[in-house]
């Protein structure tokens, strides 16, 4: 599990390798990642967009940008959380993801302010990669 907090918004990510959807003989590896976003601050906020930077084991980069997450732009009052599951395929047996969400304050003295929160970097590991000792 990976976690980070930015501007009183906590983001926790748990990646899971999906062996049943992967086909190593065809260089097709799939992961799901479960995300929990928790508002630990005093203002209501809304998630309006996402950015992902995905790097595979060969250093190839994919960037993904778009509105909301899984078709939603959740509003989180203080103490509320939002959870979703999404996924990503790679052509290599491992990789890394990192990103950020764009948020907008809905209440408080800074209502209307746009700000970014970090999504922690997390490792995409499969049982089909060689073990390396460092």
Coordinates of N, CA and C in Angstrom, one line a residue:
X1 N 0.8 -1.2 0.0 CA 0.0 0.0 0.0 C 0.9 1.2 0.0
X2 N 0.5 2.3 -0.7 CA 1.2 3.5 -0.9 C 0.3 4.7 -0.5
X3 N 0.9 5.6 0.3 CA 0.0 6.7 0.7 C 0.8 8.0 0.7
X4 N 0.1 9.1 0.4 CA 0.7 10.5 0.6 C -0.4 11.4 0.9
X5 N -0.1 12.6 1.5 CA -1.0 13.6 1.9 C -0.5 14.9 1.4
X6 N -1.4 15.6 0.6 CA -1.1 17.0 0.1 C -2.3 17.9 0.5
X7 N -2.1 19.0 1.1 CA -3.1 20.0 1.4 C -4.3 19.3 2.1
X8 N -4.0 18.5 3.1 CA -5.0 17.8 3.9 C -5.8 16.8 3.1
X9 N -5.4 16.4 1.9 CA -6.1 15.3 1.2 C -5.2 14.1 1.1
X10 N -5.6 13.0 1.6 CA -4.8 11.8 1.7 C -5.2 10.9 0.5
X11 N -4.2 10.4 -0.2 CA -4.4 9.5 -1.3 C -3.7 8.2 -1.0
X12 N -4.4 7.1 -1.0 CA -3.9 5.7 -0.7 C -4.1 4.9 -2.0
X13 N -3.1 4.1 -2.4 CA -3.2 3.3 -3.6 C -2.7 1.9 -3.2
X14 N -3.5 0.9 -3.7 CA -3.1 -0.5 -3.5 C -3.2 -1.2 -4.9
X15 N -2.0 -1.4 -5.6 CA -2.0 -2.1 -6.9 C -2.1 -3.6 -6.7
X16 N -2.7 -4.3 -7.7 CA -2.9 -5.7 -7.7 C -2.7 -6.2 -9.1
X17 N -1.8 -7.2 -9.2 CA -1.5 -7.8 -10.5 C -2.7 -8.8 -10.8
X18 N -3.2 -8.7 -12.1 CA -4.3 -9.5 -12.5 C -3.8 -10.6 -13.4
X19 N -3.5 -11.7 -12.8 CA -2.9 -12.8 -13.6 C -3.9 -13.4 -14.6
X20 N -5.2 -13.4 -14.2 CA -6.2 -14.0 -15.1 C -6.5 -13.1 -16.3
X21 N -6.1 -11.9 -16.3 CA -6.3 -11.0 -17.5 C -5.0 -10.8 -18.2
X22 N -3.9 -11.3 -17.7 CA -2.6 -11.1 -18.3 C -2.2 -12.3 -19.2
X23 N -1.3 -12.1 -20.2 CA -0.8 -13.1 -21.0 C 0.7 -12.9 -21.3
X24 N 1.5 -13.4 -20.4 CA 3.0 -13.1 -20.5 C 3.5 -13.6 -21.8
X25 N 3.0 -14.7 -22.4 CA 3.6 -15.1 -23.7 C 3.3 -14.1 -24.8
X26 N 2.3 -13.2 -24.6 CA 2.0 -12.2 -25.6 C 2.5 -10.8 -25.1
X27 N 3.3 -10.8 -24.0 CA 3.8 -9.5 -23.5 C 2.6 -8.6 -23.1
X28 N 1.6 -9.2 -22.4 CA 0.5 -8.4 -22.0 C 0.3 -8.7 -20.5
X29 N 0.5 -7.6 -19.7 CA 0.4 -7.7 -18.2 C -0.6 -6.6 -17.8
X30 N -1.5 -7.0 -16.8 CA -2.5 -6.1 -16.4 C -2.6 -6.0 -14.9
X31 N -2.7 -4.7 -14.4 CA -2.9 -4.5 -13.0 C -4.2 -3.7 -12.8
X32 N -4.8 -3.9 -11.6 CA -5.8 -3.1 -11.1 C -5.2 -2.2 -10.0
X33 N -5.7 -1.0 -9.8 CA -5.2 -0.3 -8.6 C -6.4 0.3 -7.9
X34 N -6.5 0.1 -6.6 CA -7.6 0.6 -5.8 C -7.1 1.9 -5.1
X35 N -7.9 3.0 -5.3 CA -7.5 4.3 -4.8 C -8.6 4.8 -3.8
X36 N -8.0 5.3 -2.7 CA -8.9 5.9 -1.7 C -8.4 7.4 -1.5
X37 N -9.4 8.3 -1.7 CA -9.1 9.8 -1.5 C -9.9 10.2 -0.3
X38 N -9.2 10.8 0.7 CA -9.8 11.2 1.9 C -9.6 12.6 2.2
X39 N -10.6 13.4 2.5 CA -10.5 14.8 2.8 C -10.3 15.0 4.3
X40 N -9.1 15.2 4.7 CA -8.8 15.4 6.1 C -8.8 16.9 6.5
X41 N -9.2 17.8 5.6 CA -9.2 19.2 5.8 C -10.5 19.7 6.3
X42 N -10.6 21.1 6.3 CA -11.8 21.7 6.8 C -12.7 22.2 5.7
X43 N -12.3 22.2 4.5 CA -13.2 22.7 3.4 C -13.7 21.5 2.5
X44 N -14.8 21.7 1.9 CA -15.3 20.8 0.9 C -14.5 21.0 -0.4
X45 N -14.1 19.9 -1.0 CA -13.3 19.9 -2.3 C -13.9 19.0 -3.3
X46 N -13.6 19.3 -4.6 CA -14.1 18.5 -5.7 C -12.9 18.1 -6.5
X47 N -12.8 16.8 -6.9 CA -11.8 16.3 -7.8 C -12.3 16.6 -9.2
X48 N -11.5 17.4 -10.0 CA -12.0 17.7 -11.3 C -11.2 17.0 -12.5
X49 N -9.9 16.7 -12.2 CA -9.2 16.0 -13.3 C -8.1 15.2 -12.7
X50 N -7.5 14.3 -13.6 CA -6.4 13.5 -13.2 C -5.3 13.5 -14.2
X51 N -4.1 13.2 -13.7 CA -2.9 13.1 -14.6 C -2.1 11.9 -14.1
X52 N -1.8 10.9 -15.0 CA -1.0 9.8 -14.7 C 0.3 9.8 -15.6
X53 N 1.4 9.4 -14.9 CA 2.7 9.2 -15.6 C 3.0 7.7 -15.4
X54 N 3.0 6.9 -16.4 CA 3.2 5.5 -16.3 C 4.4 5.1 -17.1
X55 N 5.4 4.4 -16.4 CA 6.6 4.0 -17.0 C 6.7 2.5 -16.9
X56 N 7.0 1.9 -18.1 CA 7.2 0.4 -18.0 C 8.6 0.1 -17.8
X57 N 8.9 -1.2 -17.7 CA 10.3 -1.7 -17.3 C 11.3 -1.3 -18.4
X58 N 10.9 -1.0 -19.6 CA 11.9 -0.5 -20.6 C 12.0 1.0 -20.7
X59 N 11.4 1.7 -19.7 CA 11.5 3.1 -19.7 C 10.5 3.9 -20.6
X60 N 9.6 3.2 -21.2 CA 8.6 3.8 -22.1 C 7.6 4.5 -21.2
X61 N 7.2 5.7 -21.6 CA 6.3 6.5 -20.8 C 5.0 6.7 -21.5
X62 N 3.9 6.5 -20.7 CA 2.5 6.9 -21.2 C 2.1 8.0 -20.2
X63 N 1.4 9.0 -20.8 CA 0.8 10.0 -20.0 C -0.7 10.0 -20.2
X64 N -1.5 10.0 -19.1 CA -2.9 10.0 -19.2 C -3.5 11.2 -18.5
X65 N -4.3 11.9 -19.2 CA -5.0 13.1 -18.6 C -6.5 13.0 -18.9
X66 N -7.3 13.5 -18.0 CA -8.7 13.5 -18.3 C -9.5 14.1 -17.1
X67 N -10.8 14.3 -17.4 CA -11.7 14.8 -16.3 C -12.0 13.7 -15.3
X68 N -12.0 14.0 -14.1 CA -12.4 13.1 -13.0 C -11.7 11.8 -13.0
X69 N -12.4 10.9 -12.3 CA -11.9 9.5 -12.2 C -13.1 8.5 -12.4
X70 N -12.9 7.5 -13.2 CA -13.9 6.5 -13.5 C -15.3 7.2 -13.8
X71 N -15.2 8.2 -14.6 CA -16.5 8.9 -15.0 C -17.1 9.8 -14.0
X72 N -16.4 10.0 -12.8 CA -17.0 10.9 -11.8 C -16.0 12.0 -11.4
X73 N -16.6 13.1 -10.9 CA -15.9 14.2 -10.3 C -16.4 14.4 -8.9
X74 N -15.9 13.5 -8.0 CA -16.5 13.4 -6.6 C -16.3 14.7 -5.8
X75 N -17.3 15.1 -5.0 CA -17.2 16.2 -4.1 C -17.0 15.5 -2.7
X76 N -16.0 16.0 -1.9 CA -15.7 15.4 -0.6 C -15.8 16.5 0.4
X77 N -16.8 16.4 1.3 CA -16.9 17.3 2.5 C -15.8 16.8 3.5
X78 N -15.5 17.7 4.5 CA -14.5 17.3 5.5 C -14.9 16.0 6.1
X79 N -13.9 15.1 6.2 CA -14.0 13.7 6.7 C -14.6 12.7 5.8
X80 N -15.0 13.1 4.6 CA -15.5 12.1 3.6 C -14.3 11.5 2.8
X81 N -14.6 10.4 2.2 CA -13.6 9.7 1.3 C -14.4 9.2 0.1
X82 N -13.6 8.9 -0.9 CA -14.1 8.4 -2.2 C -13.1 7.3 -2.6
X83 N -13.7 6.1 -3.0 CA -12.8 5.0 -3.4 C -13.2 4.6 -4.8
X84 N -12.2 4.2 -5.6 CA -12.5 3.6 -6.9 C -11.4 2.6 -7.3
X85 N -11.7 1.8 -8.3 CA -10.7 0.9 -8.8 C -10.6 1.1 -10.3
X86 N -9.4 1.1 -10.8 CA -9.2 1.3 -12.2 C -8.0 0.3 -12.6
X87 N -7.5 0.4 -13.8 CA -6.5 -0.6 -14.2 C -5.6 0.0 -15.3
X88 N -4.5 -0.7 -15.5 CA -3.6 -0.4 -16.6 C -2.9 -1.6 -17.1
X89 N -2.8 -1.7 -18.5 CA -2.0 -2.8 -19.1 C -0.6 -2.3 -19.4
X90 N 0.4 -3.2 -19.4 CA 1.7 -2.9 -19.8 C 2.2 -4.0 -20.7
X91 N 3.2 -3.7 -21.5 CA 3.8 -4.8 -22.3 C 5.1 -5.4 -21.6
X92 N 5.4 -4.9 -20.4 CA 6.5 -5.5 -19.6 C 5.9 -6.0 -18.3
X93 N 6.7 -6.9 -17.6 CA 6.2 -7.5 -16.4 C 6.3 -6.6 -15.1
X94 N 6.7 -5.3 -15.3 CA 6.7 -4.4 -14.2 C 6.7 -3.0 -14.7
X95 N 6.5 -2.1 -13.8 CA 6.5 -0.6 -14.1 C 6.2 0.2 -12.9
X96 N 6.0 1.5 -13.1 CA 5.7 2.4 -12.0 C 4.7 3.4 -12.5
X97 N 3.9 3.8 -11.6 CA 2.9 4.9 -11.8 C 3.0 6.0 -10.8
X98 N 2.7 7.2 -11.2 CA 2.7 8.3 -10.3 C 1.8 9.3 -10.9
X99 N 1.2 10.2 -10.2 CA 0.3 11.2 -10.8 C -0.1 12.3 -9.8
X100 N -1.2 13.0 -10.3 CA -1.8 14.0 -9.4 C -3.2 14.2 -9.8
X101 N -4.0 14.8 -8.9 CA -5.4 15.2 -9.1 C -5.5 16.7 -9.0
X102 N -6.3 17.3 -9.9 CA -6.6 18.7 -9.8 C -7.9 18.8 -9.0
X103 N -7.9 19.6 -7.9 CA -9.0 19.8 -7.0 C -9.5 21.2 -7.1
X104 N -10.7 21.4 -6.7 CA -11.2 22.8 -6.5 C -11.9 22.9 -5.1
X105 N -11.5 23.9 -4.4 CA -12.2 24.2 -3.1 C -13.6 24.6 -3.4
X106 N -14.6 24.0 -2.7 CA -16.0 24.4 -2.8 C -16.4 25.3 -1.7
X107 N -15.8 25.3 -0.6 CA -16.2 26.1 0.6 C -14.9 26.7 1.2
X108 N -15.2 27.6 2.2 CA -14.1 28.2 2.9 C -13.6 29.5 2.3
X109 N -12.6 30.2 2.9 CA -12.2 31.5 2.4 C -11.5 31.4 1.0
X110 N -11.1 30.2 0.6 CA -10.4 30.1 -0.7 C -11.3 29.3 -1.7
X111 N -12.6 29.4 -1.5 CA -13.6 28.7 -2.4 C -13.3 29.2 -3.8
X112 N -13.3 28.2 -4.7 CA -13.0 28.4 -6.1 C -11.5 28.2 -6.5
X113 N -10.7 28.1 -5.5 CA -9.2 27.9 -5.7 C -9.0 26.5 -6.3
X114 N -8.2 26.4 -7.4 CA -7.8 25.2 -7.9 C -6.4 24.8 -7.3
X115 N -6.2 23.6 -7.0 CA -4.9 23.1 -6.5 C -4.7 21.7 -6.8
X116 N -3.4 21.2 -6.8 CA -3.1 19.9 -7.1 C -2.7 19.1 -5.9
X117 N -3.1 17.8 -5.9 CA -2.7 16.9 -4.8 C -1.9 15.7 -5.5
X118 N -0.9 15.2 -4.8 CA -0.1 14.2 -5.3 C -0.7 12.8 -5.2
X119 N -0.5 12.0 -6.2 CA -0.8 10.5 -6.1 C 0.5 9.9 -5.9
X120 N 0.7 9.1 -4.8 CA 2.0 8.5 -4.5 C 2.5 7.6 -5.7
X121 N 3.8 7.6 -5.9 CA 4.4 6.7 -6.9 C 4.2 5.3 -6.3
X122 N 3.8 4.4 -7.2 CA 3.6 3.0 -6.8 C 4.1 2.0 -7.9
X123 N 4.6 0.9 -7.4 CA 5.2 -0.1 -8.2 C 4.2 -1.1 -8.8
X124 N 4.4 -1.4 -10.0 CA 3.5 -2.4 -10.7 C 4.5 -3.7 -10.8
X125 N 4.3 -4.7 -10.0 CA 5.1 -5.8 -10.0 C 4.3 -7.1 -10.3
X126 N 4.8 -8.0 -11.1 CA 4.2 -9.2 -11.4 C 5.1 -10.4 -11.0
X127 N 4.5 -11.6 -10.9 CA 5.4 -12.7 -10.6 C 6.2 -13.2 -11.8
X128 N 6.0 -12.5 -13.0 CA 6.7 -12.9 -14.2 C 7.9 -12.1 -14.5
X129 N 8.4 -11.4 -13.5 CA 9.7 -10.6 -13.6 C 10.7 -11.3 -12.8
X130 N 12.0 -11.2 -13.3 CA 13.1 -11.8 -12.5 C 13.3 -11.0 -11.2
X131 N 13.6 -11.8 -10.2 CA 13.9 -11.1 -8.9 C 15.3 -10.6 -8.9
X132 N 15.4 -9.3 -8.5 CA 16.7 -8.6 -8.5 C 17.1 -8.3 -7.1
X133 N 18.3 -8.6 -6.7 CA 18.8 -8.2 -5.4 C 19.6 -7.0 -5.5
X134 N 19.3 -6.0 -4.7 CA 20.1 -4.7 -4.7 C 21.1 -4.6 -3.6

